[in-house]
XYZ file of C-alpha atoms in Angstrom:
385
model
C 32.829 -7.937 3.746
C 29.055 -9.297 3.058
C 28.201 -10.593 -0.572
C 25.134 -10.569 -1.906
C 23.853 -11.881 -5.025
C 21.817 -9.989 -7.009
C 23.197 -11.262 -10.671
C 19.100 -12.041 -11.071
C 17.746 -8.787 -10.856
C 16.513 -7.119 -13.902
C 18.121 -3.852 -13.606
C 21.667 -5.847 -14.420
C 20.959 -5.857 -18.386
C 21.715 -2.502 -20.532
C 22.605 -0.711 -17.939
C 25.853 -0.653 -15.083
C 23.329 -0.509 -11.812
C 24.986 0.833 -8.443
C 22.362 0.052 -5.737
C 22.406 2.139 -2.667
C 21.085 1.935 0.474
C 21.115 4.383 3.245
C 20.311 3.977 7.400
C 19.877 6.996 8.670
C 19.420 8.501 11.517
C 20.168 12.299 13.246
C 23.674 12.138 13.617
C 25.353 10.210 10.780
C 24.014 8.468 7.743
C 25.659 4.793 6.865
C 25.302 3.560 2.956
C 25.398 0.476 1.718
C 27.602 0.583 -2.081
C 27.073 -2.305 -4.542
C 28.888 -1.915 -7.200
C 27.699 -4.026 -11.340
C 28.983 -7.480 -11.431
C 29.964 -7.802 -7.635
C 28.461 -9.779 -5.214
C 30.031 -6.850 -1.682
C 28.669 -4.798 -0.033
C 30.636 -1.633 0.442
C 30.195 0.831 3.336
C 30.323 4.888 4.357
C 29.653 6.874 6.889
C 28.868 10.235 6.345
C 27.152 13.269 8.301
C 24.085 13.048 8.382
C 22.497 15.491 5.744
C 25.495 16.208 4.290
C 24.631 16.334 0.978
C 27.991 17.184 -0.383
C 29.561 14.507 0.280
C 26.898 12.091 -0.167
C 27.197 13.425 -4.283
C 30.828 12.442 -3.591
C 29.960 8.987 -2.629
C 27.860 9.298 -5.340
C 29.965 10.082 -8.336
C 32.934 7.786 -6.900
C 30.691 4.575 -7.540
C 29.125 5.996 -10.753
C 33.071 6.224 -11.549
C 33.937 3.101 -10.661
C 30.686 1.458 -12.109
C 30.792 3.261 -15.396
C 34.575 0.778 -16.526
C 31.738 -2.129 -17.285
C 31.295 -0.007 -20.370
C 27.624 -0.054 -19.791
C 25.658 3.584 -18.777
C 25.555 3.706 -15.676
C 22.313 4.177 -13.421
C 21.860 4.196 -8.941
C 18.771 2.746 -7.830
C 18.667 3.456 -4.221
C 16.693 2.867 -1.056
C 15.919 3.828 2.528
C 13.644 3.262 5.002
C 11.239 6.007 5.683
C 10.450 7.678 8.796
C 11.541 10.932 10.719
C 13.698 12.438 7.894
C 10.437 11.963 5.309
C 10.624 12.056 2.183
C 12.686 15.029 1.421
C 15.590 12.729 0.373
C 13.836 10.947 -1.759
C 13.215 14.253 -4.491
C 16.337 14.886 -3.580
C 17.756 11.747 -5.257
C 15.408 11.556 -7.514
C 16.336 15.312 -8.361
C 19.619 14.070 -9.573
C 18.590 11.240 -11.600
C 18.423 8.577 -9.355
C 16.242 5.869 -9.122
C 14.967 5.882 -5.350
C 12.890 3.385 -3.486
C 10.962 4.255 0.172
C 10.467 1.164 2.356
C 8.396 0.894 4.843
C 9.986 -0.295 7.744
C 7.634 -2.748 9.330
C 7.689 -4.980 6.083
C 11.189 -5.877 6.396
C 11.868 -9.196 7.777
C 13.297 -10.441 10.714
C 14.793 -12.472 13.024
C 12.358 -14.110 14.672
C 14.919 -15.094 17.805
C 13.929 -13.570 21.395
C 17.003 -11.866 21.788
C 18.577 -10.495 18.396
C 21.128 -8.736 17.419
C 20.624 -4.968 16.421
C 23.355 -2.855 14.558
C 23.146 0.185 11.586
C 25.863 -2.896 10.273
C 23.240 -4.900 10.504
C 20.626 -3.681 9.300
C 22.406 -2.179 6.641
C 22.739 -5.635 5.298
C 18.864 -7.053 5.957
C 17.795 -3.717 3.751
C 20.055 -4.453 1.123
C 18.776 -7.924 0.486
C 15.861 -6.940 0.744
C 15.534 -4.245 -1.625
C 17.774 -6.862 -4.044
C 14.900 -8.644 -3.395
C 12.372 -6.352 -4.668
C 14.188 -5.374 -7.558
C 14.601 -9.314 -8.991
C 10.806 -8.618 -8.707
C 10.082 -11.496 -5.628
C 6.153 -10.938 -4.113
C 6.268 -9.011 -0.551
C 10.387 -8.605 -0.314
C 8.699 -5.751 1.180
C 6.537 -2.691 0.711
C 7.473 0.144 -1.392
C 6.129 3.610 0.360
C 3.331 5.648 -2.005
C 5.308 9.591 -2.035
C 2.859 12.146 -2.129
C 3.502 15.372 -4.228
C 4.902 18.547 -1.963
C 1.003 19.931 -2.903
C -0.760 17.029 -1.199
C 1.880 16.648 0.949
C 1.421 19.935 2.010
C -2.328 19.629 2.039
C -2.326 16.988 4.854
C -1.072 20.624 7.560
C -4.535 22.065 7.708
C -6.199 18.807 8.876
C -3.071 17.843 11.252
C -2.608 21.563 12.843
C -6.583 21.449 13.441
C -5.998 18.679 15.176
C -2.965 19.497 17.139
C -4.784 22.463 18.017
C -8.075 21.597 18.892
C -6.109 19.078 21.362
C -4.551 22.115 22.293
C -7.746 23.829 23.188
C -8.708 20.848 25.332
C -5.973 20.410 27.183
C -5.930 24.337 28.526
C -10.423 23.845 29.372
C -9.336 21.404 31.436
C -6.498 22.669 32.666
C -8.159 26.564 33.918
C -11.195 24.177 35.272
C -9.213 21.627 37.149
C -7.318 25.007 38.721
C -10.909 26.174 39.691
C -12.002 23.155 40.818
C -9.656 22.554 43.185
C -10.735 25.365 45.005
C -14.227 24.872 44.919
C -15.382 26.147 42.526
C -17.395 23.717 39.684
C -19.259 24.463 36.292
C -16.392 27.214 35.050
C -16.557 27.969 30.740
C -14.059 29.367 29.766
C -14.268 30.088 26.629
C -17.282 32.034 27.427
C -17.379 36.063 27.238
C -16.650 37.850 29.903
C -15.274 34.571 31.580
C -12.374 36.995 33.252
C -13.879 39.317 34.220
C -16.271 36.899 36.538
C -13.104 35.808 38.286
C -13.265 38.757 40.198
C -16.000 38.114 41.920
C -15.561 34.667 42.543
C -15.552 32.566 45.325
C -13.976 29.989 46.646
C -15.861 26.943 48.036
C -15.174 28.295 51.758
C -16.021 31.667 50.700
C -12.587 33.613 50.017
C -11.581 35.242 46.915
C -9.244 33.385 44.534
C -5.514 33.602 45.444
C -2.891 35.988 43.617
C -1.077 33.570 42.680
C -3.410 31.104 41.293
C -5.342 33.824 39.567
C -2.384 34.869 37.875
C -2.022 31.083 36.678
C -5.159 30.863 35.624
C -4.647 34.253 33.502
C -1.996 33.183 31.877
C -3.653 30.003 30.973
C -6.755 31.869 29.477
C -4.328 33.853 27.057
C -2.965 30.828 25.353
C -6.578 29.363 25.503
C -7.435 32.103 23.322
C -4.514 32.941 21.226
C -5.161 28.479 20.351
C -8.753 29.602 19.474
C -8.610 32.456 17.423
C -5.848 30.192 15.728
C -8.550 28.049 15.273
C -10.523 30.258 13.693
C -8.101 31.714 11.243
C -7.686 28.089 10.072
C -11.247 27.149 9.799
C -11.710 30.277 8.111
C -9.409 30.029 5.732
C -11.036 25.936 4.443
C -14.331 27.615 4.331
C -12.451 30.203 1.159
C -10.898 27.397 0.007
C -13.661 25.486 -0.360
C -15.903 28.004 -1.897
C -12.944 29.114 -4.396
C -12.670 24.794 -5.465
C -11.622 25.108 -8.957
C -12.748 21.873 -10.868
C -11.188 18.905 -10.042
C -8.549 20.313 -7.391
C -8.751 18.608 -3.521
C -10.903 21.258 -2.549
C -13.540 20.238 -5.289
C -12.990 16.817 -4.105
C -13.985 18.043 -0.922
C -17.458 19.717 -1.322
C -18.560 16.457 -3.527
C -18.307 14.646 -0.351
C -19.649 17.074 1.832
C -23.145 17.230 -0.447
C -23.473 13.547 1.204
C -25.338 14.057 4.603
C -23.540 12.757 7.601
C -20.381 13.999 5.891
C -19.108 17.605 7.016
C -16.567 19.493 5.716
C -14.414 18.568 8.329
C -15.010 15.391 8.083
C -14.433 15.516 3.717
C -10.981 17.498 4.376
C -9.675 14.916 6.256
C -11.003 12.114 4.330
C -9.236 14.068 0.947
C -6.074 15.655 2.916
C -5.423 11.853 4.112
C -6.151 9.531 2.085
C -8.407 10.071 -1.989
C -5.224 12.857 -2.701
C -4.070 9.473 -3.880
C -5.661 6.724 -6.545
C -6.348 3.693 -5.973
C -6.278 1.015 -8.316
C -9.049 -1.594 -6.597
C -11.487 -2.296 -3.239
C -8.682 -4.151 -1.860
C -5.994 -0.831 -2.170
C -8.521 1.069 -0.655
C -8.697 -1.445 2.676
C -5.038 -1.831 2.950
C -4.038 1.817 2.771
C -6.266 2.544 5.952
C -5.581 -0.515 7.699
C -8.911 -2.115 7.750
C -8.086 -5.217 6.179
C -8.455 -8.692 8.443
C -4.996 -10.671 8.935
C -6.222 -14.196 10.000
C -3.997 -16.966 11.577
C -4.721 -20.529 9.864
C -1.149 -22.861 10.576
C -2.680 -26.937 10.540
C -5.191 -27.082 13.059
C -5.173 -23.801 14.492
C -7.620 -20.822 12.835
C -8.633 -17.758 14.397
C -9.080 -14.233 12.861
C -6.510 -11.613 14.824
C -8.684 -8.475 13.963
C -7.836 -6.136 11.541
C -4.205 -4.945 10.377
C -3.811 -0.845 11.954
C -0.863 -1.463 8.693
C -2.360 1.727 7.125
C -2.937 5.552 7.778
C -4.059 6.141 11.576
C -5.533 8.826 10.625
C -7.242 7.916 8.074
C -8.797 4.298 9.901
C -9.800 6.649 13.265
C -11.639 9.560 10.507
C -13.424 6.093 8.962
C -15.155 4.773 11.833
C -16.438 7.735 13.156
C -17.909 8.948 9.518
C -19.173 4.671 10.075
C -21.045 5.842 13.914
C -22.633 9.204 11.621
C -23.595 6.812 8.215
C -25.981 5.038 10.518
C -26.868 7.779 12.350
C -27.709 10.653 9.033
C -27.932 7.789 6.621
C -30.635 5.147 8.013
C -32.081 3.784 4.579
C -28.791 3.387 2.598
C -28.229 0.259 1.844
C -24.541 0.057 3.961
C -26.459 1.116 7.388
C -29.843 -1.311 6.867
C -26.516 -4.355 6.301
C -25.359 -3.051 9.808
C -28.708 -3.248 11.683
C -29.828 -6.532 10.218
C -26.043 -8.013 11.481
C -26.373 -6.401 15.152
C -29.847 -5.368 15.635
C -29.846 -3.978 19.337
C -26.949 -6.096 20.421
C -24.546 -3.951 22.079
C -20.745 -3.448 22.887
C -18.049 -6.088 21.434
C -20.732 -7.053 18.410
C -21.448 -4.001 17.857
C -18.046 -2.439 17.346
C -16.433 -5.323 15.512
C -19.142 -4.326 12.970
C -19.166 -0.725 12.520
C -15.059 -1.426 11.541
C -16.749 -3.881 8.896
C -19.360 -0.913 7.866
C -16.295 1.334 8.017
C -14.644 -0.637 4.921
C -17.547 -0.435 2.964
C -18.329 3.522 3.332
C -14.516 3.742 2.075
C -14.806 1.695 -0.946
C -18.438 3.552 -1.525
C -16.588 6.914 -1.258
C -14.040 6.452 -3.434
C -16.360 5.070 -6.310
C -18.404 7.827 -5.789
C -14.881 10.296 -5.829
C -14.024 8.111 -9.484
C -17.585 8.042 -10.815
C -19.745 10.188 -8.987
C -22.245 7.403 -7.941
C -23.874 7.957 -5.303
C -23.734 5.105 -2.655
C -27.249 2.684 -2.728
C -29.642 4.408 -0.903
C -27.867 7.578 0.392
C -29.366 11.014 0.689
C -27.250 14.306 -0.869
C -28.320 17.540 1.213
C -31.078 19.008 0.800
C -29.447 22.835 -0.200
C -27.871 20.839 -2.908
């Protein structure tokens, strides 16, 4: 058994603390358990998702820990990933203090060829977890777990994103099939498109082959279904914004959409992916979307490696898109002037770097706008507001 000293953790005072680490996979779950006063990591394997076996294993560990004569509590951790947050909520419901750990924040061996097994990963996770409990800075990063409502609200924007990709794929497929027959400028979403296939002729003057025509019909049916689902999704979102209650996520969306250059879709994406949670300062805002710098300063070597890209990639992509729109629709704002003063008429890489910096500043300004109601300096609201 591996020995890990955890006698310095703050959990060893009035409580007898059982530390549990999970290594999760679809088929098997591996558990690492450390009892109070022990420096040995005991390992157990249960079937993936078997809560009955997990409950029995935790109860056994709790009974052993009770011999110390102190109240017993269990603290646990696992790496955030494919299993999502349901296990965290279940453990919390059982009275267990659980932490979801960001896998990328755990230090690993830097050798070119390093051993990697579930056993080693479990030991490494437990070591980082104990260091975090001792209060060691940057031992690992703990994931902010959203509420069930906040997590479910994200489905709206993510489903819309996926449906848009499907619609584009079906449209491009139909255009490609027709282009292969010498038929250009096809518009599959245009009314009467299917009726026009009866009279359309290929580049060499023939009618469409029957098998090809049948394939286009089936592809168009899927396209129409996706388009119909998109329309329903957007209609539902619009209805929710109209009935927004004060202080709700929908109210935040309406509040953001009052700014010129930010539409309902962009505002919904920002709220659902980013502003559903609270931030303490502007550094947390920039870090959440991965728009913080990563300098390399070692010895005489100094360089900037670009942004970290460690945060929410959907929010980061949306922030950069909105930054371009902000420059166009809010030319008189302080942020847009800051951008123009630095890039002028320069094109290419310098402009792209500057827009990323602007995106970070814009997200901080929008966070303050939602928290305090202070409009970004020089920004214009929609005339109808």
